[in-house]
GROMACS .gro file of N, CA, C and O in nm:
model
  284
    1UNK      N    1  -1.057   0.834   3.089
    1UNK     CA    2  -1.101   0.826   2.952
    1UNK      C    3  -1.067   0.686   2.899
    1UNK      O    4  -0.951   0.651   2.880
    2UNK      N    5  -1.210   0.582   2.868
    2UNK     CA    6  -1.128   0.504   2.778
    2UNK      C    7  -1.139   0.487   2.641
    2UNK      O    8  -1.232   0.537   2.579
    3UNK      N    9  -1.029   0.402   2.574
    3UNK     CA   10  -1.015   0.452   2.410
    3UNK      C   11  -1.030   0.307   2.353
    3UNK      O   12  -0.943   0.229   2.391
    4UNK      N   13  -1.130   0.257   2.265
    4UNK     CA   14  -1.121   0.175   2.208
    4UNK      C   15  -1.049   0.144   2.091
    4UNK      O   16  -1.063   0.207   1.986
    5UNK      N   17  -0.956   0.030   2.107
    5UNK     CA   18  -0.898  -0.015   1.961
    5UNK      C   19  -0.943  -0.113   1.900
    5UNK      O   20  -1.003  -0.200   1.962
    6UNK      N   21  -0.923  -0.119   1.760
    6UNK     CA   22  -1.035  -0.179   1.668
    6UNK      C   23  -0.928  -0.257   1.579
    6UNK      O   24  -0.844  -0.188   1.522
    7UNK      N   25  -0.925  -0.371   1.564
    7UNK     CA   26  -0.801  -0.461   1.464
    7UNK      C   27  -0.890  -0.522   1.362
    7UNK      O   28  -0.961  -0.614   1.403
    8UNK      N   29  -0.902  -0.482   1.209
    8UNK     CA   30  -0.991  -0.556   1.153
    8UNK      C   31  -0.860  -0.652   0.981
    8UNK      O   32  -0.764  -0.621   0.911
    9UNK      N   33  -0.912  -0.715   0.992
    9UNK     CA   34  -0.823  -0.754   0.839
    9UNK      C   35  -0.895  -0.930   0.819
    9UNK      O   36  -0.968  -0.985   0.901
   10UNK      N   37  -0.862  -0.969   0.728
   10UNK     CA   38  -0.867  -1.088   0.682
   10UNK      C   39  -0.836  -1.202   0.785
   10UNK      O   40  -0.736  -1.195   0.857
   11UNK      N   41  -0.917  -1.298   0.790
   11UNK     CA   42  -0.827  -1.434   0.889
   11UNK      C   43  -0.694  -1.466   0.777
   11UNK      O   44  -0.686  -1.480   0.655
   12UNK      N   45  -0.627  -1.468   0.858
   12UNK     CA   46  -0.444  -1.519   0.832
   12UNK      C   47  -0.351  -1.402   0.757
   12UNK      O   48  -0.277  -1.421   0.661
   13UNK      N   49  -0.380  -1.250   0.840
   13UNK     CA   50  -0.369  -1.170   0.753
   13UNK      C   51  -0.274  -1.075   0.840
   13UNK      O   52  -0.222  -0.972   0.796
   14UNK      N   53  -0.257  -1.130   0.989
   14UNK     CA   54  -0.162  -1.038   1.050
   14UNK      C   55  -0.266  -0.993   1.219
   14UNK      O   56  -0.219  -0.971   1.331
   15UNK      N   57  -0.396  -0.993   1.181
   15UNK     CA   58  -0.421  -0.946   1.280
   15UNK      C   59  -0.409  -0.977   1.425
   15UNK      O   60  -0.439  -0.894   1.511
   16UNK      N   61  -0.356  -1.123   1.456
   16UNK     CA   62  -0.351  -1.173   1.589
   16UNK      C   63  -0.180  -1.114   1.649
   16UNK      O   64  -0.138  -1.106   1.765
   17UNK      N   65  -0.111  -1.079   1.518
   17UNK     CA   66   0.059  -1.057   1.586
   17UNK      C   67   0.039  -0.896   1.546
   17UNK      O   68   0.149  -0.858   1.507
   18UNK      N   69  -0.029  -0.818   1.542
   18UNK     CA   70  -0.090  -0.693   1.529
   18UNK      C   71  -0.127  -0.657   1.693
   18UNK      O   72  -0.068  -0.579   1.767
   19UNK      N   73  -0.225  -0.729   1.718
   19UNK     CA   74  -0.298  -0.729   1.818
   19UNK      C   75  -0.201  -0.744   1.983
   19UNK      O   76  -0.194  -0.679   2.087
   20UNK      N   77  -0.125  -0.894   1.916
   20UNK     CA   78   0.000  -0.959   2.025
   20UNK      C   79   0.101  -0.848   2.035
   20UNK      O   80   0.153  -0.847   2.147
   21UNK      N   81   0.138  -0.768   1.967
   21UNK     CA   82   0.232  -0.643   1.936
   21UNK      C   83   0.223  -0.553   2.008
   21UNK      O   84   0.311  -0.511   2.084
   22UNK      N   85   0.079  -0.497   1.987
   22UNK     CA   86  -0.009  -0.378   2.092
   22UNK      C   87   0.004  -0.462   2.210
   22UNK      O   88   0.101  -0.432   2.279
   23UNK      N   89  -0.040  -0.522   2.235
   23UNK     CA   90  -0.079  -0.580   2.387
   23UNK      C   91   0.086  -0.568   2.499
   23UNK      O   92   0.101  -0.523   2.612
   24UNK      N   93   0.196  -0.640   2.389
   24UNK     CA   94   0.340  -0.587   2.435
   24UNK      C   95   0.350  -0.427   2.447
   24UNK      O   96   0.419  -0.413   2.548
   25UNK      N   97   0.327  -0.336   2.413
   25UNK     CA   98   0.312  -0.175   2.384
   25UNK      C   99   0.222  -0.141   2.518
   25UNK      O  100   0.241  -0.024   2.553
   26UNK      N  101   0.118  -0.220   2.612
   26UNK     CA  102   0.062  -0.152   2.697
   26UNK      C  103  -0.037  -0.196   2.674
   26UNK      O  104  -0.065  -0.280   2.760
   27UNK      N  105  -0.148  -0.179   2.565
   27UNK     CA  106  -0.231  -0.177   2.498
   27UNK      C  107  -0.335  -0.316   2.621
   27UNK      O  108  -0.298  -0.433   2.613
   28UNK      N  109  -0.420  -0.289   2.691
   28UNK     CA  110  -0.500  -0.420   2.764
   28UNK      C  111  -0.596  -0.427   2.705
   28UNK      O  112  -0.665  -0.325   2.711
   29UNK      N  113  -0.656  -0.554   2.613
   29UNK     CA  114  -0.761  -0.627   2.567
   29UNK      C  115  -0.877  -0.648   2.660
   29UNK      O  116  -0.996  -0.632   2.631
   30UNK      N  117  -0.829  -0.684   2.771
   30UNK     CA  118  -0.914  -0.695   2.906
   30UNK      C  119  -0.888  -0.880   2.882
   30UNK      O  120  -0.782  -0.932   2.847
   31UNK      N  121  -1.006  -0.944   2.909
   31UNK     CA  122  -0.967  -1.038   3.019
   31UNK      C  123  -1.075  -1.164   2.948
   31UNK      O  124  -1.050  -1.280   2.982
   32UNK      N  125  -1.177  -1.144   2.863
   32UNK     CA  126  -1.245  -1.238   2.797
   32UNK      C  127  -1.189  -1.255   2.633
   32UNK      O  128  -1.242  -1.229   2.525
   33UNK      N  129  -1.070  -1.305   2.667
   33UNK     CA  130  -0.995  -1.260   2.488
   33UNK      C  131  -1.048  -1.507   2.457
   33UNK      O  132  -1.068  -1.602   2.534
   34UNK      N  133  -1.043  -1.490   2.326
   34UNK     CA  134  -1.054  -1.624   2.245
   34UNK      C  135  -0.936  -1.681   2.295
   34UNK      O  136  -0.834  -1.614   2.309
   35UNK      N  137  -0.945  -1.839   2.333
   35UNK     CA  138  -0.866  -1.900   2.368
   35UNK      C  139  -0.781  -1.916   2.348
   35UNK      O  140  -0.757  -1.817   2.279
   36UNK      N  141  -0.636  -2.005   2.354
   36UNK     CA  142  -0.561  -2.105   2.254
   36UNK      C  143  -0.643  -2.203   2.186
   36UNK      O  144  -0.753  -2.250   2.213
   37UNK      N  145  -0.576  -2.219   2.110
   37UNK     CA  146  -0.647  -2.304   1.970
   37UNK      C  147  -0.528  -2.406   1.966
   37UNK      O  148  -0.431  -2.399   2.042
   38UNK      N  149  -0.548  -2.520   1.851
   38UNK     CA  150  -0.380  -2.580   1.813
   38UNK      C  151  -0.335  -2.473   1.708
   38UNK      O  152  -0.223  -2.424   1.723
   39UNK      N  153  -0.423  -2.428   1.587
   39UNK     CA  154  -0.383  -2.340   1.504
   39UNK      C  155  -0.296  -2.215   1.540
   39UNK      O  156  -0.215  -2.162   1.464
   40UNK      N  157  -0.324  -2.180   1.658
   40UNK     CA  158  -0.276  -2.080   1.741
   40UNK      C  159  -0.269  -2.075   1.889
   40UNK      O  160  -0.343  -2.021   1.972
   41UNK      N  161  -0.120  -2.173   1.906
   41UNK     CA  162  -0.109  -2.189   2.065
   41UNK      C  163  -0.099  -2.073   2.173
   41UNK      O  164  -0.126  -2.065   2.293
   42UNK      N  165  -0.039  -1.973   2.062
   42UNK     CA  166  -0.011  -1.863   2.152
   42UNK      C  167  -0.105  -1.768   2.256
   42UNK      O  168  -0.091  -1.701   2.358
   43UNK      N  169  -0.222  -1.816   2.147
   43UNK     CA  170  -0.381  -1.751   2.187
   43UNK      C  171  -0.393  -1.634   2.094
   43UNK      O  172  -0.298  -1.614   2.018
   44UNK      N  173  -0.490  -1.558   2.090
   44UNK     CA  174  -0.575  -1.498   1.993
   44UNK      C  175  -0.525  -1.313   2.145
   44UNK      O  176  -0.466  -1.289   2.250
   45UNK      N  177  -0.588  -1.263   2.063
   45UNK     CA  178  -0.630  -1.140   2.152
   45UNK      C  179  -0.762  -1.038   2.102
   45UNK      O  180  -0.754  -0.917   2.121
   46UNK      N  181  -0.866  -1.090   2.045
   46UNK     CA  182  -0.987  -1.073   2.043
   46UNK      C  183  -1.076  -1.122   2.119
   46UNK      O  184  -1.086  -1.243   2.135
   47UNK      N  185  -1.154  -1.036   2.175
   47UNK     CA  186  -1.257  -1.010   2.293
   47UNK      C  187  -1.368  -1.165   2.239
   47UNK      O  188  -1.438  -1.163   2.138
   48UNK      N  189  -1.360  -1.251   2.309
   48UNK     CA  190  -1.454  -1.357   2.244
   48UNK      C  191  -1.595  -1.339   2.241
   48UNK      O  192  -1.672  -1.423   2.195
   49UNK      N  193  -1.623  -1.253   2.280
   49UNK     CA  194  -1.782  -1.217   2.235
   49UNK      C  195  -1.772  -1.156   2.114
   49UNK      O  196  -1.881  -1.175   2.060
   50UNK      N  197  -1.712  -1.103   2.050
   50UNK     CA  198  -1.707  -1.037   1.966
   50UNK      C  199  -1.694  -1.151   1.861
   50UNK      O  200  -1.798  -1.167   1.797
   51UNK      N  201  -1.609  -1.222   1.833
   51UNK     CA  202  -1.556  -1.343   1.826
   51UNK      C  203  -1.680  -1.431   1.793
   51UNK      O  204  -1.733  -1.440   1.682
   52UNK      N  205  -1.718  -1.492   1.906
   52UNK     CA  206  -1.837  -1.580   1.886
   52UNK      C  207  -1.966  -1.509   1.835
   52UNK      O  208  -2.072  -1.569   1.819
   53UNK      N  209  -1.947  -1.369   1.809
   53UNK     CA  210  -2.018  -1.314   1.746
   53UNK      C  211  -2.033  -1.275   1.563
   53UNK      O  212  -2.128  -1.257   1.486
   54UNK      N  213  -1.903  -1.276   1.554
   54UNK     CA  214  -1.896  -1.278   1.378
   54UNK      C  215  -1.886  -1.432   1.342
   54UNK      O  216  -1.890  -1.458   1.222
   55UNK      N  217  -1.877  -1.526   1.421
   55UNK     CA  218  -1.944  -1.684   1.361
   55UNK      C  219  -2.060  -1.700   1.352
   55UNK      O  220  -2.106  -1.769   1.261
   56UNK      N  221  -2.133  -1.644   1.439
   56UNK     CA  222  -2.284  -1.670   1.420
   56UNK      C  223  -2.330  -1.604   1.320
   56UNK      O  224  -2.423  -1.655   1.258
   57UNK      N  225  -2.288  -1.500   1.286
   57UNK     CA  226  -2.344  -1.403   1.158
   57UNK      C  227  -2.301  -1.469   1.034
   57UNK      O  228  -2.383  -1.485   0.943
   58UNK      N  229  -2.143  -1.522   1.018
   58UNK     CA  230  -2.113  -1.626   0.924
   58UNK      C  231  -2.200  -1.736   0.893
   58UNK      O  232  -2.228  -1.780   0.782
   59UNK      N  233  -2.242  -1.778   1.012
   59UNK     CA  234  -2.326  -1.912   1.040
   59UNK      C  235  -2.448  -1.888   0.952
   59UNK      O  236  -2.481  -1.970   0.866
   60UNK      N  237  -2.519  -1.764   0.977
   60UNK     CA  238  -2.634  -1.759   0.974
   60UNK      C  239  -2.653  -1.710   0.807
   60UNK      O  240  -2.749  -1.747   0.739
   61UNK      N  241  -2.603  -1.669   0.784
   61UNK     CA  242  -2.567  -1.677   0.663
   61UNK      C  243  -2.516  -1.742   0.564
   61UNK      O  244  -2.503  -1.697   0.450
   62UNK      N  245  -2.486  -1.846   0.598
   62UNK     CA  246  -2.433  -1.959   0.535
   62UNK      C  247  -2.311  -1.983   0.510
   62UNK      O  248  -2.289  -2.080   0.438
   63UNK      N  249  -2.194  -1.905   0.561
   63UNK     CA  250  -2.107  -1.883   0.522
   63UNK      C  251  -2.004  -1.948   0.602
   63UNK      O  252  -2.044  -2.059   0.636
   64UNK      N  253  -1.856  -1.914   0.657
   64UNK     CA  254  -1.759  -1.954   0.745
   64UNK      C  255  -1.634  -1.867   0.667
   64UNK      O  256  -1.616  -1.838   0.548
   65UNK      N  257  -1.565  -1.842   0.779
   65UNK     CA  258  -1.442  -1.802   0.763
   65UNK      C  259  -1.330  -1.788   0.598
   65UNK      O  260  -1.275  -1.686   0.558
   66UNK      N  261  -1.328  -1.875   0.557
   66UNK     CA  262  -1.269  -1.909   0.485
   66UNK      C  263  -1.327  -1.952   0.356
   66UNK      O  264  -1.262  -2.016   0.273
   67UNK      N  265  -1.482  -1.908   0.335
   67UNK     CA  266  -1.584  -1.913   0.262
   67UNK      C  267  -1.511  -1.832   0.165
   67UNK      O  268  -1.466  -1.734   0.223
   68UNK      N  269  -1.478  -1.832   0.026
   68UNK     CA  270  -1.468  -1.691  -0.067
   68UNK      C  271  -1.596  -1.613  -0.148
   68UNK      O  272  -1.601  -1.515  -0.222
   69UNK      N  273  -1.675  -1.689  -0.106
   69UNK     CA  274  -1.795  -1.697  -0.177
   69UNK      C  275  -1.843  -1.561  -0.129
   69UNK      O  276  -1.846  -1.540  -0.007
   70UNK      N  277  -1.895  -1.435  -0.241
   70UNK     CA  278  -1.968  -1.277  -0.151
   70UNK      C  279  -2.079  -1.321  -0.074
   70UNK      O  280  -2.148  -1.410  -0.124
   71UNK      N  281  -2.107  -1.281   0.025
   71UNK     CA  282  -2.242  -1.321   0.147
   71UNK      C  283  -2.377  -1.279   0.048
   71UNK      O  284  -2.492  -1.291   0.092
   0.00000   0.00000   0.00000
């Protein structure tokens, strides 16, 4: 059986030491997780398709991360 887990919150809001937490607990992301960054040497633990997938929707919309502006 496998069980998907789902980490959603704000960028700078907890979810990467959420994620880093579970992953200590057992918890396997699998193996295409977002890189290290400088912002975050430690690395990320979101599936980078997923990832390079809510930028493009940001993108396409005009928006970015850190946009406050409603879409």
């Amino acid at each position: 059986m496998s069980i998907a887990v789902l980490i959603m919150g704000m960028h700078r809001s907890g979810t990467s030491a959420t994620a880093g937490a579970l992953r200590l607990a057992g918890v396997d992301f699998g193996s295409n997780l977002t890189p290290p960054r400088e912002e975050n040497p430690r690395g990320f633990f979101e599936h980078d398709d997923v990832w390079q997938l809510h930028q493009t929707l940001l993108r396409d919309l005009g928006s970015e991360p850190h946009d406050i502006r409603a879409l």
